[in-house]
Short mmCIF file of C-alpha atoms in Angstrom, two decimals:
data_model
loop_
_atom_site.label_atom_id
_atom_site.label_comp_id
_atom_site.label_asym_id
_atom_site.label_seq_id
_atom_site.Cartn_x
_atom_site.Cartn_y
_atom_site.Cartn_z
CA MET A 159 -26.69 -38.13 4.41
CA LYS A 160 -24.15 -40.77 5.52
CA ILE A 161 -23.66 -41.85 9.05
CA LEU A 162 -20.37 -43.96 10.79
CA LEU A 163 -22.49 -45.77 13.73
CA VAL A 164 -20.02 -46.97 15.77
CA GLU A 165 -21.01 -49.35 18.44
CA ASP A 166 -19.64 -52.17 20.30
CA GLN A 167 -22.64 -54.27 21.21
CA LEU A 168 -23.76 -55.69 18.09
CA SER A 169 -27.57 -55.83 19.01
CA THR A 170 -27.82 -52.32 19.98
CA SER A 171 -25.59 -51.56 16.65
CA LEU A 172 -28.78 -53.28 14.96
CA ILE A 173 -31.54 -51.39 16.33
CA ILE A 174 -29.44 -47.80 16.06
CA GLN A 175 -28.88 -48.63 12.43
CA THR A 176 -32.61 -49.46 11.89
CA GLN A 177 -33.77 -46.57 13.33
CA LEU A 178 -31.71 -44.28 11.23
CA GLU A 179 -32.11 -45.59 7.86
CA SER A 180 -36.07 -45.13 8.71
CA TRP A 181 -35.14 -41.58 9.13
CA GLY A 182 -33.10 -42.14 5.33
CA TYR A 183 -29.84 -42.18 6.80
CA THR A 184 -27.26 -44.63 4.70
CA VAL A 185 -25.21 -46.01 7.63
CA VAL A 186 -22.18 -48.02 7.92
CA CYS A 187 -21.47 -49.57 11.15
CA ALA A 188 -18.32 -49.71 13.06
CA GLN A 189 -17.30 -52.20 16.24
CA HIS A 190 -14.90 -50.00 17.44
CA GLY A 191 -12.72 -46.65 17.27
CA GLN A 192 -9.93 -48.39 15.05
CA GLU A 193 -12.08 -49.91 12.66
CA ALA A 194 -14.03 -46.27 12.21
CA TRP A 195 -11.18 -44.80 11.89
CA ASN A 196 -9.81 -47.37 9.08
CA ILE A 197 -13.24 -46.62 7.54
CA LEU A 198 -12.63 -42.84 7.21
CA GLN A 199 -9.46 -43.05 5.89
CA ASP A 200 -10.89 -44.11 2.49
CA ALA A 201 -14.12 -42.11 2.55
CA PRO A 202 -15.34 -38.93 4.53
CA TYR A 203 -18.57 -39.13 6.44
CA PRO A 204 -20.42 -36.13 7.81
CA ILE A 205 -21.35 -37.36 10.69
CA VAL A 206 -19.93 -40.09 13.49
CA LEU A 207 -22.19 -41.37 15.90
CA THR A 208 -20.04 -43.21 18.58
CA ASP A 209 -20.22 -44.74 21.92
CA TRP A 210 -17.55 -43.79 24.22
CA LEU A 211 -16.48 -46.98 26.29
CA MET A 212 -15.20 -49.70 23.57
CA PRO A 213 -12.66 -52.39 23.03
CA VAL A 214 -9.15 -51.39 21.03
CA MET A 215 -9.93 -47.48 20.79
CA ASP A 216 -12.85 -46.02 22.76
CA GLY A 217 -15.03 -42.83 21.07
CA LEU A 218 -12.70 -40.39 22.82
CA GLU A 219 -9.49 -41.43 21.24
CA LEU A 220 -11.50 -41.76 17.60
CA CYS A 221 -12.67 -37.97 18.30
CA ARG A 222 -8.98 -36.77 19.19
CA LYS A 223 -7.74 -38.86 15.89
CA ILE A 224 -10.78 -37.41 13.67
CA ARG A 225 -9.65 -33.64 15.05
CA GLY A 226 -6.36 -34.24 14.23
CA LYS A 227 -6.54 -34.97 10.87
CA ASP A 228 -5.98 -32.22 8.36
CA SER A 229 -9.09 -32.67 6.15
CA SER A 230 -10.98 -30.22 3.83
CA ASN A 231 -14.50 -31.97 5.01
CA TYR A 232 -15.28 -31.30 8.39
CA THR A 233 -16.80 -34.57 10.64
CA TYR A 234 -19.57 -33.83 13.37
CA VAL A 235 -18.81 -36.27 15.89
CA ILE A 236 -21.73 -36.99 18.16
CA LEU A 237 -20.49 -39.04 21.70
CA GLY A 238 -22.71 -41.42 22.94
CA THR A 239 -22.36 -41.85 26.90
CA ALA A 240 -23.39 -43.18 30.05
CA LYS A 241 -20.98 -41.15 31.49
CA ASN A 242 -22.71 -37.68 32.81
CA SER A 243 -20.42 -36.01 34.94
CA GLN A 244 -18.98 -32.38 34.49
CA GLU A 245 -15.10 -33.42 33.78
CA ASP A 246 -16.20 -36.29 31.39
CA LEU A 247 -17.99 -33.74 29.16
CA VAL A 248 -15.30 -31.54 29.64
CA ASN A 249 -12.80 -34.40 28.32
CA GLY A 250 -15.15 -34.71 25.20
CA LEU A 251 -15.65 -31.54 24.68
CA GLU A 252 -11.48 -31.34 24.80
CA ALA A 253 -11.67 -34.04 22.38
CA GLY A 254 -13.42 -32.08 19.83
CA ALA A 255 -16.75 -33.98 20.54
CA ASP A 256 -19.55 -31.27 18.24
CA ASP A 257 -22.73 -33.01 21.10
CA PHE A 258 -23.55 -35.67 23.25
CA ILE A 259 -26.02 -38.02 23.80
CA PRO A 260 -26.75 -39.95 26.86
CA LYS A 261 -26.89 -43.81 26.23
CA PRO A 262 -29.22 -45.52 26.18
CA TYR A 263 -30.15 -42.96 23.10
CA ASN A 264 -33.84 -41.63 23.32
CA SER A 265 -34.76 -41.87 19.76
CA ALA A 266 -36.65 -38.67 19.75
CA GLU A 267 -33.45 -36.81 21.52
CA LEU A 268 -31.07 -38.38 19.01
CA HIS A 269 -33.15 -37.15 16.06
CA ILE A 270 -33.32 -33.71 16.67
CA LYS A 271 -29.23 -33.86 17.37
CA LEU A 272 -28.69 -35.72 14.12
CA ARG A 273 -31.07 -33.09 12.69
CA ASN A 274 -28.90 -30.13 14.17
CA ALA A 275 -25.80 -31.87 12.82
CA GLU A 276 -26.96 -31.86 9.05
CA ARG A 277 -27.67 -27.48 9.55
CA ILE A 278 -24.57 -27.20 10.95
CA MET A 279 -22.99 -29.79 8.14
CA GLY A 280 -25.11 -27.53 5.65
CA TYR A 281 -23.31 -23.88 6.96
CA GLU A 282 -20.26 -25.83 6.93
CA THR A 283 -20.45 -26.82 2.83
CA MET A 284 -22.07 -23.74 2.23
CA LEU A 285 -18.61 -21.52 3.61
CA THR A 286 -16.54 -24.20 2.04
CA GLU A 287 -18.43 -23.78 -1.51
CA LYS A 288 -17.98 -19.48 -0.64
CA ASN A 289 -14.69 -20.14 0.52
CA THR A 290 -13.57 -21.63 -3.07
CA GLN A 291 -15.18 -19.09 -5.09
CA LEU A 292 -13.39 -16.68 -2.99
CA GLN A 293 -10.12 -18.30 -3.71
CA GLU A 294 -10.80 -18.61 -7.37
CA ALA A 295 -11.36 -14.55 -7.21
CA MET A 296 -8.39 -13.95 -5.32
CA SER A 297 -6.14 -15.78 -7.81
CA LEU A 298 -7.77 -14.19 -10.69
CA ILE A 299 -6.78 -10.78 -9.08
CA GLN A 300 -3.69 -11.86 -8.32
CA GLN A 301 -3.06 -12.88 -11.99
CA ASP A 302 -4.11 -9.48 -13.15
CA LEU A 303 -2.03 -7.96 -10.86
CA GLY A 304 0.50 -9.99 -12.28
CA GLN A 305 -0.04 -8.51 -15.77
CA ALA A 306 -0.22 -5.06 -14.59
CA ALA A 307 3.01 -5.42 -12.92
CA GLN A 308 4.84 -6.81 -15.95
CA VAL A 309 3.12 -3.96 -18.13
CA GLN A 310 4.50 -1.30 -15.49
CA GLU A 311 7.77 -3.29 -15.70
CA SER A 312 7.85 -2.69 -19.50
CA LEU A 313 7.99 0.80 -19.01
CA LEU A 314 10.96 1.27 -16.58
CA PRO A 315 14.32 1.41 -18.12
CA LYS A 316 15.66 -1.46 -18.75
CA GLU A 317 19.28 -1.99 -17.92
CA PRO A 318 21.44 0.19 -15.81
CA GLY A 319 24.81 1.54 -17.56
CA SER A 320 25.58 4.54 -19.70
CA ILE A 321 23.67 6.62 -21.63
CA LEU A 322 25.25 9.62 -23.62
CA GLY A 323 28.54 8.94 -21.35
CA ILE A 324 26.23 9.27 -18.02
CA GLY A 325 26.03 6.51 -15.65
CA ALA A 326 22.87 5.73 -14.60
CA ASP A 327 21.09 2.75 -12.20
CA TRP A 328 18.00 2.49 -9.78
CA LEU A 329 16.71 0.84 -6.84
CA PHE A 330 12.37 0.48 -7.35
CA LEU A 331 11.28 -1.46 -4.27
CA PRO A 332 7.46 -1.24 -4.98
CA SER A 333 4.99 -1.90 -1.92
CA ASN A 334 2.53 -3.92 -3.85
CA GLN A 335 3.04 -5.83 -7.08
CA VAL A 336 1.86 -2.80 -8.81
CA GLY A 337 2.77 1.19 -7.08
CA GLY A 338 2.31 4.60 -7.81
CA ASP A 339 6.38 5.17 -8.59
CA ILE A 340 7.20 5.18 -12.12
CA PHE A 341 10.93 6.68 -13.35
CA ASN A 342 12.72 6.68 -16.38
CA ILE A 343 15.71 7.84 -18.44
CA ILE A 344 15.30 9.13 -21.92
CA PRO A 345 17.63 10.10 -24.50
CA ILE A 346 16.40 12.64 -26.83
CA ASP A 347 18.68 13.37 -29.37
CA GLN A 348 22.65 13.06 -29.10
CA CYS A 349 22.82 15.21 -26.23
CA HIS A 350 19.97 15.14 -24.48
CA LEU A 351 19.00 13.06 -21.69
CA VAL A 352 15.43 13.28 -19.89
CA PHE A 353 15.05 11.59 -16.37
CA TYR A 354 12.20 11.83 -13.92
CA LEU A 355 10.81 10.14 -11.21
CA VAL A 356 6.88 10.06 -10.67
CA ASP A 357 4.83 9.22 -7.08
CA VAL A 358 1.67 9.29 -7.74
CA VAL A 359 -0.42 9.88 -4.33
CA GLY A 360 -1.46 6.67 -2.95
CA HIS A 361 -1.02 2.80 -3.85
CA GLY A 362 -2.79 0.05 -5.38
CA ILE A 363 -4.07 -0.20 -9.04
CA GLY A 364 -5.53 3.29 -9.17
CA ALA A 365 -2.10 4.94 -8.74
CA ALA A 366 -0.48 2.38 -11.01
CA MET A 367 -2.96 3.16 -13.58
CA GLU A 368 -2.39 6.94 -13.34
CA ALA A 369 1.23 6.56 -13.04
CA MET A 370 1.45 4.26 -16.52
CA SER A 371 -0.65 7.05 -18.63
CA ILE A 372 1.86 9.54 -17.07
CA SER A 373 4.65 7.25 -18.58
CA LYS A 374 2.98 7.08 -21.80
CA PHE A 375 2.84 11.14 -21.91
CA LEU A 376 6.50 11.36 -21.58
CA THR A 377 7.66 10.56 -25.03
CA PRO A 378 10.89 11.16 -26.43
CA LYS A 379 8.86 12.84 -29.16
CA TYR A 380 7.04 15.35 -26.65
CA LEU A 381 10.41 15.67 -24.86
CA HIS A 382 12.02 16.94 -27.89
CA TYR A 383 10.28 19.94 -28.10
CA GLN A 384 10.14 20.85 -24.42
CA LEU A 385 14.20 20.70 -23.85
CA ALA A 386 14.13 24.52 -23.13
CA SER A 387 12.65 23.84 -19.76
CA ALA A 388 11.93 21.69 -17.27
CA SER A 389 8.75 23.72 -15.66
CA SER A 390 6.94 24.26 -18.80
CA ILE A 391 6.84 20.73 -18.76
CA ALA A 392 5.20 20.25 -15.45
CA LYS A 393 2.93 22.84 -16.23
CA GLU A 394 1.59 21.07 -18.94
CA MET A 395 1.35 18.35 -17.31
CA ASN A 396 -0.35 20.00 -14.27
CA GLU A 397 -3.00 21.15 -16.96
CA ILE A 398 -3.56 17.46 -18.54
CA PHE A 399 -3.47 15.11 -15.44
CA GLN A 400 -5.92 17.53 -13.35
CA SER A 401 -8.02 15.74 -10.76
CA THR A 402 -11.61 15.85 -11.07
CA THR A 403 -14.27 16.15 -8.30
CA THR A 404 -14.63 12.18 -8.05
CA VAL A 405 -11.14 11.27 -8.58
CA MET A 406 -8.78 12.65 -6.50
CA GLN A 407 -5.77 11.93 -8.36
CA CYS A 408 -2.32 13.69 -7.98
CA PHE A 409 1.60 13.00 -8.04
CA THR A 410 4.66 14.92 -7.32
CA MET A 411 7.66 14.94 -9.38
CA ALA A 412 11.35 15.60 -10.08
CA LEU A 413 12.14 16.27 -13.72
CA GLY A 414 15.51 16.73 -15.36
CA ILE A 415 17.14 18.01 -18.61
CA LEU A 416 20.28 17.49 -18.90
CA ASN A 417 22.52 18.74 -21.69
CA THR A 418 25.73 15.97 -22.09
CA LYS A 419 27.74 18.05 -23.72
CA THR A 420 27.99 21.16 -21.54
CA ASN A 421 26.65 19.27 -17.62
CA LYS A 422 24.10 21.65 -17.84
CA LEU A 423 20.78 20.65 -16.16
CA ARG A 424 17.83 22.02 -15.50
CA MET A 425 15.53 20.73 -12.95
CA VAL A 426 11.94 21.11 -11.72
CA HIS A 427 10.76 19.76 -8.47
CA ALA A 428 6.80 19.77 -8.35
CA GLY A 429 5.82 18.55 -4.82
CA HIS A 430 8.47 16.05 -4.82
CA PRO A 431 11.26 16.12 -2.14
CA PRO A 432 14.62 17.84 -3.32
CA SER A 433 17.02 15.95 -5.07
CA LEU A 434 20.39 14.98 -3.71
CA LEU A 435 23.65 16.18 -5.12
CA ILE A 436 26.68 14.76 -4.22
CA HIS A 437 30.17 15.95 -5.63
CA GLN A 438 33.57 13.75 -6.40
CA ASP A 439 34.79 15.21 -3.11
CA GLY A 440 31.86 14.34 -1.08
CA THR A 441 30.61 17.48 -0.33
CA ASN A 442 26.51 17.45 -1.29
CA GLN A 443 23.93 20.13 -2.30
CA LEU A 444 20.01 19.42 -2.17
CA ILE A 445 18.67 20.61 -5.28
CA GLU A 446 15.12 22.71 -4.35
CA GLY A 447 12.96 25.01 -6.03
CA GLY A 448 10.18 24.15 -7.96
CA GLY A 449 6.28 24.18 -6.73
CA LEU A 450 2.93 22.19 -5.56
CA PRO A 451 2.69 18.84 -6.33
CA LEU A 452 0.81 18.26 -9.60
CA GLY A 453 -2.60 17.84 -10.76
CA ILE A 454 -4.69 19.56 -8.00
CA LEU A 455 -4.49 23.34 -8.73
CA ASP A 456 -5.48 24.97 -11.73
CA ASP A 457 -2.17 27.23 -12.41
CA PRO A 458 0.46 26.75 -10.06
CA ASP A 459 3.67 28.09 -10.47
CA TYR A 460 6.89 25.97 -11.31
CA ASP A 461 10.42 27.31 -11.49
CA ASP A 462 13.63 25.59 -13.19
CA THR A 463 16.30 25.47 -10.94
CA VAL A 464 19.88 25.40 -13.29
CA ILE A 465 22.76 23.58 -12.01
CA ASP A 466 26.16 22.65 -13.89
CA LEU A 467 27.20 18.99 -12.94
CA GLU A 468 30.88 18.01 -12.78
CA LYS A 469 32.91 15.38 -13.57
CA GLY A 470 32.08 12.42 -10.80
CA ASP A 471 28.83 14.15 -9.21
CA ARG A 472 25.68 11.59 -8.66
CA LEU A 473 22.17 13.08 -8.70
CA TYR A 474 19.94 10.98 -6.50
CA LEU A 475 16.01 11.49 -7.37
CA TYR A 476 13.70 9.33 -4.86
CA SER A 477 10.39 9.05 -3.91
CA ASP A 478 9.20 10.38 -0.09
CA GLY A 479 8.98 6.29 0.74
CA VAL A 480 12.87 6.62 1.13
CA LEU A 481 12.39 8.83 3.74
CA GLU A 482 9.49 7.95 5.22
CA CYS A 483 10.58 4.50 5.80
CA GLU A 484 9.76 3.89 9.62
CA ASN A 485 11.65 1.77 12.09
CA SER A 486 10.14 -0.54 14.87
CA GLN A 487 10.42 2.59 17.35
CA GLY A 488 7.97 5.03 14.29
CA GLU A 489 10.58 6.85 13.23
CA TYR A 490 11.73 7.70 9.78
CA TYR A 491 14.79 7.14 7.79
CA GLY A 492 14.69 10.51 7.07
CA LEU A 493 16.93 12.99 4.38
CA ASN A 494 19.83 13.05 7.29
CA ARG A 495 20.35 9.48 7.10
CA PHE A 496 20.32 9.26 3.61
CA ARG A 497 22.47 12.03 2.80
CA GLN A 498 25.35 10.90 5.16
CA LEU A 499 24.79 7.46 3.54
CA MET A 500 25.11 8.68 -0.12
CA GLU A 501 28.00 10.54 0.67
CA GLY A 502 29.86 7.72 2.66
CA THR A 503 29.74 5.41 -0.79
CA GLN A 504 30.46 8.16 -3.00
CA ASP A 505 33.83 6.43 -3.60
CA GLN A 506 32.24 2.80 -4.08
CA PRO A 507 30.58 2.14 -7.72
CA LEU A 508 27.02 3.79 -8.50
CA SER A 509 25.63 0.09 -8.18
CA GLN A 510 27.34 -0.88 -4.70
CA SER A 511 26.00 3.01 -3.27
CA LEU A 512 22.87 1.72 -3.88
CA THR A 513 23.27 -1.95 -2.67
CA SER A 514 24.28 -0.19 0.36
CA LEU A 515 21.08 1.98 0.55
CA HIS A 516 18.81 -1.02 0.00
CA ARG A 517 20.19 -2.89 2.42
CA THR A 518 19.92 0.09 4.87
CA VAL A 519 16.35 1.08 4.81
CA LYS A 520 15.70 -2.82 4.54
CA ASN A 521 17.11 -3.16 8.09
CA TRP A 522 16.06 0.15 9.21
CA GLY A 523 12.00 -1.19 8.71
CA ASN A 524 13.20 -4.45 9.88
CA GLN A 525 10.12 -5.98 7.84
CA GLU A 526 10.09 -7.95 3.86
CA SER A 527 8.06 -4.99 2.49
CA PHE A 528 7.64 -1.83 2.58
CA GLU A 529 4.66 0.19 3.27
CA ASP A 530 5.12 3.06 0.28
CA ASP A 531 7.10 2.27 -2.68
CA VAL A 532 10.88 3.19 -2.55
CA THR A 533 12.13 4.52 -5.80
CA VAL A 534 15.62 6.00 -6.32
CA LEU A 535 16.94 6.73 -9.59
CA ALA A 536 20.59 7.83 -9.57
CA ILE A 537 22.63 9.51 -12.57
CA GLU A 538 26.33 9.91 -12.77
CA CYS A 539 28.52 12.21 -14.81
CA VAL A 540 31.37 9.99 -15.59
CA GLN A 541 33.26 11.52 -18.17
CA ASP A 542 35.09 14.75 -18.12
CA LEU A 543 33.21 18.09 -19.31
CA HIS A 544 36.75 18.64 -21.58
CA MET A 545 37.04 14.95 -22.93
CA LYS A 546 33.28 15.38 -24.17
CA GLU A 547 33.59 18.65 -25.72
CA THR A 548 36.30 16.97 -28.08
CA HIS A 549 33.77 14.60 -29.47
CA GLY A 550 31.79 16.54 -31.12
CA ARG A 551 30.00 19.81 -32.50
CA LEU A 552 27.54 21.99 -30.20
CA CYS A 553 24.03 20.72 -29.53
CA ARG A 554 20.77 22.57 -30.19
CA ASP A 555 20.11 24.72 -27.15
CA GLU A 556 23.54 26.40 -27.28
CA GLU A 557 23.14 26.88 -30.83
CA VAL A 558 19.86 28.69 -29.95
CA GLN A 559 22.16 30.57 -27.01
CA THR A 560 24.87 31.55 -29.62
CA ARG A 561 22.08 33.01 -32.22
CA MET A 562 20.37 35.19 -29.49
CA MET B 280 -11.37 7.96 10.53
CA GLU B 281 -13.85 9.81 12.73
CA LEU B 282 -13.13 13.74 12.22
CA SER B 283 -14.17 16.04 15.02
CA GLN B 284 -16.37 18.70 14.13
CA ASN B 285 -17.18 22.17 15.83
CA TRP B 286 -18.68 25.14 14.38
CA ILE B 287 -17.57 28.48 15.80
CA ASP B 288 -19.84 31.22 14.15
CA HIS B 289 -19.38 30.26 10.59
CA ASN B 290 -16.25 28.79 10.76
CA LEU B 291 -15.78 24.70 11.05
CA VAL B 292 -13.12 23.78 13.47
CA ILE B 293 -11.52 19.81 12.83
CA SER B 294 -9.73 18.05 14.59
CA VAL B 295 -7.93 14.83 13.44
CA PRO B 296 -8.01 12.03 16.26
CA GLU B 297 -5.15 10.14 14.78
CA ASN B 298 -1.15 10.31 14.94
CA HIS B 299 -0.72 10.05 11.13
CA LEU B 300 -2.24 11.93 8.46
CA SER B 301 -2.13 9.74 5.36
CA ILE B 302 -3.93 7.83 2.80
CA ASN B 303 -6.98 7.52 5.26
CA ILE B 304 -7.93 10.57 5.21
CA GLY B 305 -9.41 10.17 1.93
CA GLN B 306 -12.91 9.23 2.67
CA SER B 307 -13.33 11.35 5.48
CA LEU B 308 -12.31 14.41 3.45
CA LYS B 309 -14.90 12.95 0.87
CA GLN B 310 -17.74 12.86 3.28
CA LEU B 311 -16.62 16.26 4.90
CA ILE B 312 -16.69 17.83 1.45
CA SER B 313 -20.09 16.87 0.43
CA GLU B 314 -21.78 17.23 4.10
CA LEU B 315 -20.57 20.66 3.57
CA SER B 316 -21.66 21.50 0.13
CA THR B 317 -25.45 22.24 1.52
CA HIS B 318 -23.77 25.37 3.58
CA GLU B 319 -22.78 28.22 1.78
CA SER B 320 -20.21 29.71 2.63
CA GLY B 321 -17.35 29.60 5.62
CA ASN B 322 -13.91 28.43 6.64
CA ILE B 323 -12.14 25.63 7.95
CA ILE B 324 -9.48 25.29 10.47
CA PHE B 325 -8.16 22.28 10.49
CA ASP B 326 -6.11 21.50 14.00
CA LEU B 327 -3.69 19.09 13.43
CA SER B 328 -1.86 19.19 16.85
CA GLN B 329 -2.54 15.41 17.36
CA VAL B 330 -0.86 14.22 14.47
CA LYS B 331 2.44 13.70 14.77
CA LYS B 332 3.42 12.70 11.24
CA ILE B 333 2.04 13.40 7.65
CA ASP B 334 2.97 11.86 4.39
CA SER B 335 2.27 13.15 0.91
CA SER B 336 -1.21 11.23 0.60
CA GLY B 337 -2.37 13.33 3.80
CA MET B 338 -0.79 16.67 2.29
CA ALA B 339 -2.71 15.90 -0.89
CA GLY B 340 -5.64 15.74 0.87
CA LEU B 341 -5.97 18.83 2.55
CA VAL B 342 -4.54 20.56 -0.99
CA TYR B 343 -8.04 18.78 -2.39
CA LEU B 344 -9.82 20.51 0.56
CA TYR B 345 -8.34 24.26 -0.25
CA LYS B 346 -8.91 23.91 -3.71
CA TRP B 347 -12.73 22.95 -2.95
CA LEU B 348 -13.00 25.56 -0.60
CA GLN B 349 -11.93 28.48 -3.14
CA GLY B 350 -14.55 30.85 -3.23
CA ARG B 351 -16.55 29.56 -0.18
CA GLY B 352 -14.14 30.07 2.56
CA GLU B 353 -10.54 29.38 3.70
CA LEU B 354 -8.66 26.87 4.84
CA ARG B 355 -6.32 27.21 8.24
CA LEU B 356 -4.28 24.90 9.82
CA CYS B 357 -3.38 24.98 13.39
CA GLY B 358 -1.30 23.16 15.74
CA ILE B 359 1.59 21.59 13.54
CA ASN B 360 4.77 20.15 14.19
CA ASP B 361 8.21 20.40 12.96
CA SER B 362 7.94 17.57 11.08
CA ILE B 363 4.53 18.47 9.45
CA ARG B 364 6.10 22.03 8.59
CA GLN B 365 8.82 20.24 6.77
CA MET B 366 6.83 18.63 4.84
CA MET B 367 4.69 21.36 4.26
CA GLU B 368 7.89 22.70 3.10
CA ILE B 369 8.90 20.62 0.50
CA THR B 370 5.83 20.57 -1.21
CA ARG B 371 5.34 24.14 -0.75
CA ILE B 372 2.35 23.87 0.51
CA ASP B 373 3.16 26.20 3.22
CA GLN B 374 2.80 28.93 0.81
CA LEU B 375 -0.78 28.53 0.05
CA ILE B 376 -2.42 27.26 3.63
CA HIS B 377 -1.79 30.01 6.26
CA GLN B 378 -0.53 28.36 9.21
CA TYR B 379 -1.19 29.40 13.05
CA ARG B 380 -0.01 28.37 16.43
CA THR B 381 -3.70 27.46 18.17
CA VAL B 382 -7.30 27.37 17.21
CA ASP B 383 -7.71 30.78 18.69
CA GLU B 384 -4.81 32.35 16.56
CA ALA B 385 -6.87 31.05 13.46
CA LEU B 386 -10.22 32.28 14.44
CA SER B 387 -9.12 35.73 15.66
CA ASP B 388 -8.33 37.63 12.32
CA LEU B 389 -10.77 36.10 10.26
CA SER B 390 -13.28 38.61 9.11
CA PRO B 391 -16.72 37.40 10.69
CA HIS B 392 -19.61 37.01 8.20
#
């Protein structure tokens, strides 16, 4: 191990150097603190054994400079001293000395102190190595998470805009890189839209994986045969995504099937907060109904709620992360504030309403990230029902009804 | 989270010493279930009077326990505040798990084993 020996008396320096070398150390000598400091700029030394009183720069100052330096390599400093008062020791400790040795150096004592230094530097090296390993593992995990987040993002709708004459926009603020919330808005045929918001209980990778498999399950092809009832989709999903005894995984869901020709909406809420419907005139209602979260019980009951939407109606599906966003006093943002805000911004374009909501919950929580995923999916009836009917023929469920 | 357990005859009264019931209950419930697996039967009374808030993870934990108990005994809740009641209504869990004001009320009409 290398030692930097700092000693202004040449004869003393020579004696100590010989002694140190006989113990197997590699020794480099400096005559005062400034010279030692210069040497340290070129190469790190694990151990510095320095005299206290020296010309140009004393041992105390050298010690302070070493501690003040931002370095990944620790330097163990032994301060040699003829001073033995309490105050001097305190000064030495304050400057950052690791150990003291009275002058003239007693050979046996010096040897023990150096071995201590070696032992501690050994721990130091081990710690640094472990730290490096941890950092490497951490960056690998971060990389994986980043990729997972990309996969998850690819399952979300691409651009807000108009689908089958229905406006759609959203707010998606996952609490981590990957989250347990997932949503989509899917055109099924020329006059049916299915949209949903799923909130898998819990956060992190487990919840994200579940969310992704749910999203992959709800394909247009599958949904095409399920347009008659939202609750039967919920029932089927409950069966498929059952928790096991080892994995407790359940989720809540709001799902709507909208006939864009008749504006008839069928919705199911499975353990999910009621969707908020705001009419053009600013009055509002909550669409409730439904049943338990999915994936827990074997055969829960779900019901469709059927509603006729009108021009200018906006429907907000949201995760409980919106309502449960806490301020510094631990108070939830809550349904009433959410409701009032969306009511008050009804006359603004949809994207602006959502921007207001984003700003408001962010200020409410007063921190950069949210504790839970905050997701809102908004859809808007932009066209008149009357106008739409002139566009085309009846769509499948009316045909079915007519035949009945 | 340390759940405090107190057996009264065949009924286990559990109180939750936290003011926020969330994902943190998952591990405690798993442990509780593995401990209870050796018991033949019994009801569980969950005393939530110290709990101020519950989120969907906490709610899911309770439903999971309810499901596990089916055929062994009954799960009852007591000491729930308005915020928890609202959460239970949203998730429809209020129709699944019976609620009582106090532990004594929850115990009073349980059939003796």
